[in-house]
Amino acid sequence: AIQLTQSPSSLSASVGDRVTITCRASQGISSALAWYQQKPGKAPKLLIYDASSLESGVPSRFSGSGSGTDFTLTISSLQPEDFATYYCQQFNSYPPFTFGPGTKVDIK
Amino acid sequence: EVQLVESGGGLVQPGGSLRLSCAASGFTFSSYEMNWVRQAPGKGLEWVSYISSSGSTIYYADSVKGRFTISRDNAKNSLYLQMNSLRAEDTAVYYCARVVATIHRRWGAFDIWGQGTMVTVSS
């Protein structure tokens, strides 16, 4: 099964900072990757699908890039409501639809 | 409003059983493929199971294969997860989630999630 790793596992940042999170797949998955944001006690929220397509209603400060095995989620200017944990998920071929271990973004 | 609402969680002893339900509203449930995802306390997300729109195709994570059964009733707009032989490591919040196609692929994202239901396996 395809494994996903994320780096860093956590980071501290300030409002207005540019933040980049990396997700790496154990084998090539084309652009079959989604990103989610999860706040404590809440369900995950879809941000990005197909590696770089922004879900409707998601602020444009979120962007995704990558293909094959290496992917990034970028928040161009971190806002107070963006402090959360971020997960990548792969959709290459058939299930399992593996998730990455998550990256926690907290306040510096 | 498009919505998924889980129910059925609770405290169960090791070796016991529990049936989770997920009620869908605001969309044509019978047209969508569905999943269960779980999250142990303080841990990350783990995909558990998938079911096609008709119920004819099903997949499970290795960790639950042979113990959990996913099913759906399109007439009742409901998704289910029958959990048997429960273990302490099954303790988690269980979410139902809708999977959607994108321009490039049949399965592209989990776009709608329920609020989750907590399952605790303990004696």
Short mmCIF file of N, CA and C in Angstrom, two decimals, chain B residues 2-87:
data_model
loop_
_atom_site.label_atom_id
_atom_site.label_comp_id
_atom_site.label_asym_id
_atom_site.label_seq_id
_atom_site.Cartn_x
_atom_site.Cartn_y
_atom_site.Cartn_z
N VAL B 2 -26.39 20.30 2.60
CA VAL B 2 -25.76 18.98 2.50
C VAL B 2 -25.21 18.60 3.86
N GLN B 3 -25.57 17.43 4.35
CA GLN B 3 -25.21 17.08 5.72
C GLN B 3 -25.10 15.57 5.91
N LEU B 4 -24.17 15.19 6.77
CA LEU B 4 -24.02 13.81 7.23
C LEU B 4 -24.03 13.84 8.75
N VAL B 5 -24.83 12.97 9.36
CA VAL B 5 -24.93 12.94 10.81
C VAL B 5 -24.76 11.50 11.29
N GLU B 6 -23.68 11.27 12.05
CA GLU B 6 -23.41 9.95 12.59
C GLU B 6 -24.10 9.75 13.93
N SER B 7 -24.35 8.50 14.26
CA SER B 7 -24.91 8.14 15.56
C SER B 7 -24.53 6.70 15.86
N GLY B 8 -24.77 6.29 17.12
CA GLY B 8 -24.55 4.91 17.48
C GLY B 8 -23.30 4.63 18.29
N GLY B 9 -22.47 5.64 18.48
CA GLY B 9 -21.26 5.44 19.27
C GLY B 9 -21.57 5.23 20.74
N GLY B 10 -20.55 4.84 21.49
CA GLY B 10 -20.74 4.63 22.91
C GLY B 10 -19.62 3.79 23.50
N LEU B 11 -19.84 3.36 24.74
CA LEU B 11 -18.87 2.54 25.45
C LEU B 11 -19.23 1.07 25.28
N VAL B 12 -18.26 0.26 24.89
CA VAL B 12 -18.49 -1.16 24.69
C VAL B 12 -17.28 -1.93 25.23
N GLN B 13 -17.53 -3.11 25.74
CA GLN B 13 -16.45 -3.94 26.27
C GLN B 13 -15.66 -4.60 25.14
N PRO B 14 -14.40 -4.91 25.40
CA PRO B 14 -13.61 -5.65 24.39
C PRO B 14 -14.32 -6.94 24.01
N GLY B 15 -14.33 -7.21 22.71
CA GLY B 15 -15.03 -8.37 22.19
C GLY B 15 -16.48 -8.10 21.83
N GLY B 16 -16.98 -6.93 22.20
CA GLY B 16 -18.37 -6.59 21.95
C GLY B 16 -18.61 -6.07 20.55
N SER B 17 -19.86 -5.66 20.31
CA SER B 17 -20.28 -5.18 19.00
C SER B 17 -20.98 -3.84 19.12
N LEU B 18 -20.97 -3.11 18.02
CA LEU B 18 -21.64 -1.81 17.95
C LEU B 18 -21.99 -1.56 16.49
N ARG B 19 -23.10 -0.89 16.26
CA ARG B 19 -23.47 -0.51 14.90
C ARG B 19 -23.59 0.99 14.80
N LEU B 20 -22.79 1.56 13.92
CA LEU B 20 -22.84 3.00 13.67
C LEU B 20 -23.74 3.29 12.49
N SER B 21 -24.40 4.43 12.53
CA SER B 21 -25.23 4.89 11.43
C SER B 21 -24.79 6.28 10.99
N CYS B 22 -25.06 6.58 9.73
CA CYS B 22 -24.76 7.89 9.17
C CYS B 22 -25.95 8.29 8.31
N ALA B 23 -26.65 9.33 8.72
CA ALA B 23 -27.82 9.80 7.98
C ALA B 23 -27.43 10.94 7.05
N ALA B 24 -27.77 10.79 5.79
CA ALA B 24 -27.43 11.80 4.78
C ALA B 24 -28.65 12.63 4.41
N SER B 25 -28.42 13.91 4.15
CA SER B 25 -29.50 14.79 3.70
C SER B 25 -28.93 15.89 2.83
N GLY B 26 -29.79 16.47 2.01
CA GLY B 26 -29.38 17.59 1.17
C GLY B 26 -28.74 17.21 -0.15
N PHE B 27 -28.61 15.92 -0.43
CA PHE B 27 -28.06 15.47 -1.71
C PHE B 27 -28.63 14.09 -2.03
N THR B 28 -28.45 13.66 -3.28
CA THR B 28 -28.97 12.37 -3.72
C THR B 28 -28.01 11.28 -3.26
N PHE B 29 -28.28 10.76 -2.08
CA PHE B 29 -27.38 9.81 -1.41
C PHE B 29 -27.06 8.62 -2.32
N SER B 30 -28.04 8.12 -3.04
CA SER B 30 -27.86 6.91 -3.83
C SER B 30 -26.87 7.08 -4.98
N SER B 31 -26.50 8.32 -5.28
CA SER B 31 -25.57 8.59 -6.37
C SER B 31 -24.11 8.67 -5.92
N TYR B 32 -23.88 8.61 -4.63
CA TYR B 32 -22.54 8.85 -4.11
C TYR B 32 -21.95 7.64 -3.40
N GLU B 33 -20.64 7.52 -3.55
CA GLU B 33 -19.88 6.51 -2.84
C GLU B 33 -19.49 7.07 -1.48
N MET B 34 -19.39 6.19 -0.49
CA MET B 34 -19.22 6.64 0.88
C MET B 34 -18.08 5.90 1.58
N ASN B 35 -17.62 6.49 2.67
CA ASN B 35 -16.52 5.92 3.43
C ASN B 35 -16.73 6.12 4.93
N TRP B 36 -16.02 5.31 5.70
CA TRP B 36 -15.84 5.54 7.13
C TRP B 36 -14.36 5.82 7.37
N VAL B 37 -14.11 6.82 8.20
CA VAL B 37 -12.76 7.22 8.60
C VAL B 37 -12.77 7.33 10.12
N ARG B 38 -11.68 6.94 10.77
CA ARG B 38 -11.65 7.06 12.22
C ARG B 38 -10.41 7.81 12.68
N GLN B 39 -10.49 8.29 13.92
CA GLN B 39 -9.39 9.05 14.50
C GLN B 39 -9.29 8.72 15.98
N ALA B 40 -8.26 7.99 16.35
CA ALA B 40 -8.04 7.66 17.75
C ALA B 40 -7.69 8.94 18.52
N PRO B 41 -7.94 8.97 19.80
CA PRO B 41 -7.69 10.18 20.59
C PRO B 41 -6.26 10.68 20.44
N GLY B 42 -6.11 11.93 20.02
CA GLY B 42 -4.80 12.54 19.86
C GLY B 42 -4.00 12.04 18.68
N LYS B 43 -4.62 11.25 17.81
CA LYS B 43 -3.91 10.66 16.68
C LYS B 43 -4.43 11.20 15.35
N GLY B 44 -3.87 10.68 14.26
CA GLY B 44 -4.25 11.13 12.93
C GLY B 44 -5.46 10.38 12.39
N LEU B 45 -5.76 10.68 11.13
CA LEU B 45 -6.90 10.09 10.46
C LEU B 45 -6.54 8.74 9.86
N GLU B 46 -7.46 7.79 9.97
CA GLU B 46 -7.26 6.45 9.39
C GLU B 46 -8.49 6.09 8.58
N TRP B 47 -8.31 5.85 7.28
CA TRP B 47 -9.41 5.37 6.44
C TRP B 47 -9.78 3.95 6.89
N VAL B 48 -11.09 3.68 6.98
CA VAL B 48 -11.57 2.39 7.50
C VAL B 48 -12.23 1.54 6.41
N SER B 49 -13.16 2.14 5.65
CA SER B 49 -13.92 1.34 4.70
C SER B 49 -14.57 2.21 3.65
N TYR B 50 -14.84 1.60 2.50
CA TYR B 50 -15.48 2.25 1.33
C TYR B 50 -16.62 1.38 0.84
N ILE B 51 -17.69 2.05 0.34
CA ILE B 51 -18.77 1.33 -0.31
C ILE B 51 -19.22 2.11 -1.54
N SER B 52 -19.45 1.43 -2.63
CA SER B 52 -19.91 2.07 -3.86
C SER B 52 -21.36 2.53 -3.71
N SER B 53 -21.83 3.28 -4.68
CA SER B 53 -23.17 3.86 -4.59
C SER B 53 -24.26 2.80 -4.52
N SER B 54 -24.06 1.69 -5.21
CA SER B 54 -25.05 0.61 -5.20
C SER B 54 -24.83 -0.36 -4.05
N GLY B 55 -23.65 -0.30 -3.44
CA GLY B 55 -23.31 -1.25 -2.38
C GLY B 55 -22.63 -2.50 -2.90
N SER B 56 -22.39 -2.56 -4.20
CA SER B 56 -21.86 -3.79 -4.79
C SER B 56 -20.35 -3.94 -4.62
N THR B 57 -19.66 -2.83 -4.39
CA THR B 57 -18.20 -2.88 -4.22
C THR B 57 -17.84 -2.31 -2.87
N ILE B 58 -17.04 -3.06 -2.14
CA ILE B 58 -16.66 -2.71 -0.76
C ILE B 58 -15.18 -2.97 -0.56
N TYR B 59 -14.55 -2.08 0.18
CA TYR B 59 -13.15 -2.26 0.58
C TYR B 59 -13.02 -1.98 2.08
N TYR B 60 -12.01 -2.63 2.69
CA TYR B 60 -11.73 -2.42 4.11
C TYR B 60 -10.24 -2.21 4.32
N ALA B 61 -9.91 -1.47 5.37
CA ALA B 61 -8.54 -1.42 5.84
C ALA B 61 -8.18 -2.77 6.44
N ASP B 62 -6.93 -3.15 6.34
CA ASP B 62 -6.49 -4.44 6.89
C ASP B 62 -6.79 -4.54 8.39
N SER B 63 -6.74 -3.40 9.07
CA SER B 63 -6.90 -3.38 10.52
C SER B 63 -8.31 -3.78 10.98
N VAL B 64 -9.29 -3.72 10.06
CA VAL B 64 -10.68 -4.03 10.45
C VAL B 64 -11.28 -5.16 9.62
N LYS B 65 -10.55 -5.63 8.62
CA LYS B 65 -11.06 -6.67 7.73
C LYS B 65 -11.44 -7.91 8.53
N GLY B 66 -12.64 -8.44 8.25
CA GLY B 66 -13.12 -9.63 8.95
C GLY B 66 -13.86 -9.33 10.24
N ARG B 67 -13.79 -8.08 10.71
CA ARG B 67 -14.48 -7.71 11.95
C ARG B 67 -15.56 -6.64 11.71
N PHE B 68 -15.32 -5.76 10.75
CA PHE B 68 -16.27 -4.68 10.46
C PHE B 68 -16.98 -4.96 9.14
N THR B 69 -18.23 -4.50 9.05
CA THR B 69 -19.01 -4.64 7.82
C THR B 69 -19.69 -3.31 7.50
N ILE B 70 -19.39 -2.80 6.32
CA ILE B 70 -20.03 -1.56 5.84
C ILE B 70 -21.25 -1.94 5.01
N SER B 71 -22.29 -1.13 5.10
CA SER B 71 -23.49 -1.35 4.29
C SER B 71 -24.22 -0.03 4.14
N ARG B 72 -25.21 -0.02 3.28
CA ARG B 72 -26.00 1.18 3.07
C ARG B 72 -27.43 0.82 2.70
N ASP B 73 -28.34 1.74 2.99
CA ASP B 73 -29.75 1.60 2.59
C ASP B 73 -30.10 2.90 1.86
N ASN B 74 -30.10 2.84 0.55
CA ASN B 74 -30.34 4.06 -0.24
C ASN B 74 -31.77 4.57 -0.07
N ALA B 75 -32.70 3.69 0.23
CA ALA B 75 -34.08 4.11 0.45
C ALA B 75 -34.21 4.95 1.72
N LYS B 76 -33.31 4.69 2.67
CA LYS B 76 -33.33 5.42 3.94
C LYS B 76 -32.24 6.48 4.01
N ASN B 77 -31.50 6.67 2.91
CA ASN B 77 -30.41 7.66 2.88
C ASN B 77 -29.43 7.44 4.04
N SER B 78 -29.07 6.20 4.26
CA SER B 78 -28.25 5.87 5.43
C SER B 78 -27.10 4.94 5.10
N LEU B 79 -26.00 5.18 5.82
CA LEU B 79 -24.78 4.37 5.74
C LEU B 79 -24.59 3.73 7.12
N TYR B 80 -24.04 2.52 7.14
CA TYR B 80 -23.86 1.81 8.40
C TYR B 80 -22.46 1.23 8.51
N LEU B 81 -22.03 1.00 9.75
CA LEU B 81 -20.80 0.27 10.01
C LEU B 81 -21.07 -0.66 11.19
N GLN B 82 -21.14 -1.96 10.89
CA GLN B 82 -21.29 -2.96 11.93
C GLN B 82 -19.90 -3.35 12.41
N MET B 83 -19.65 -3.16 13.70
CA MET B 83 -18.33 -3.42 14.26
C MET B 83 -18.43 -4.56 15.26
N ASN B 84 -17.76 -5.66 14.97
CA ASN B 84 -17.75 -6.84 15.86
C ASN B 84 -16.34 -7.08 16.38
N SER B 85 -16.25 -7.92 17.41
CA SER B 85 -14.95 -8.28 18.00
C SER B 85 -14.11 -7.05 18.27
N LEU B 86 -14.71 -6.07 18.91
CA LEU B 86 -14.04 -4.79 19.12
C LEU B 86 -12.86 -4.92 20.08
N ARG B 87 -11.83 -4.12 19.79
CA ARG B 87 -10.60 -4.11 20.56
C ARG B 87 -10.35 -2.70 21.10
#
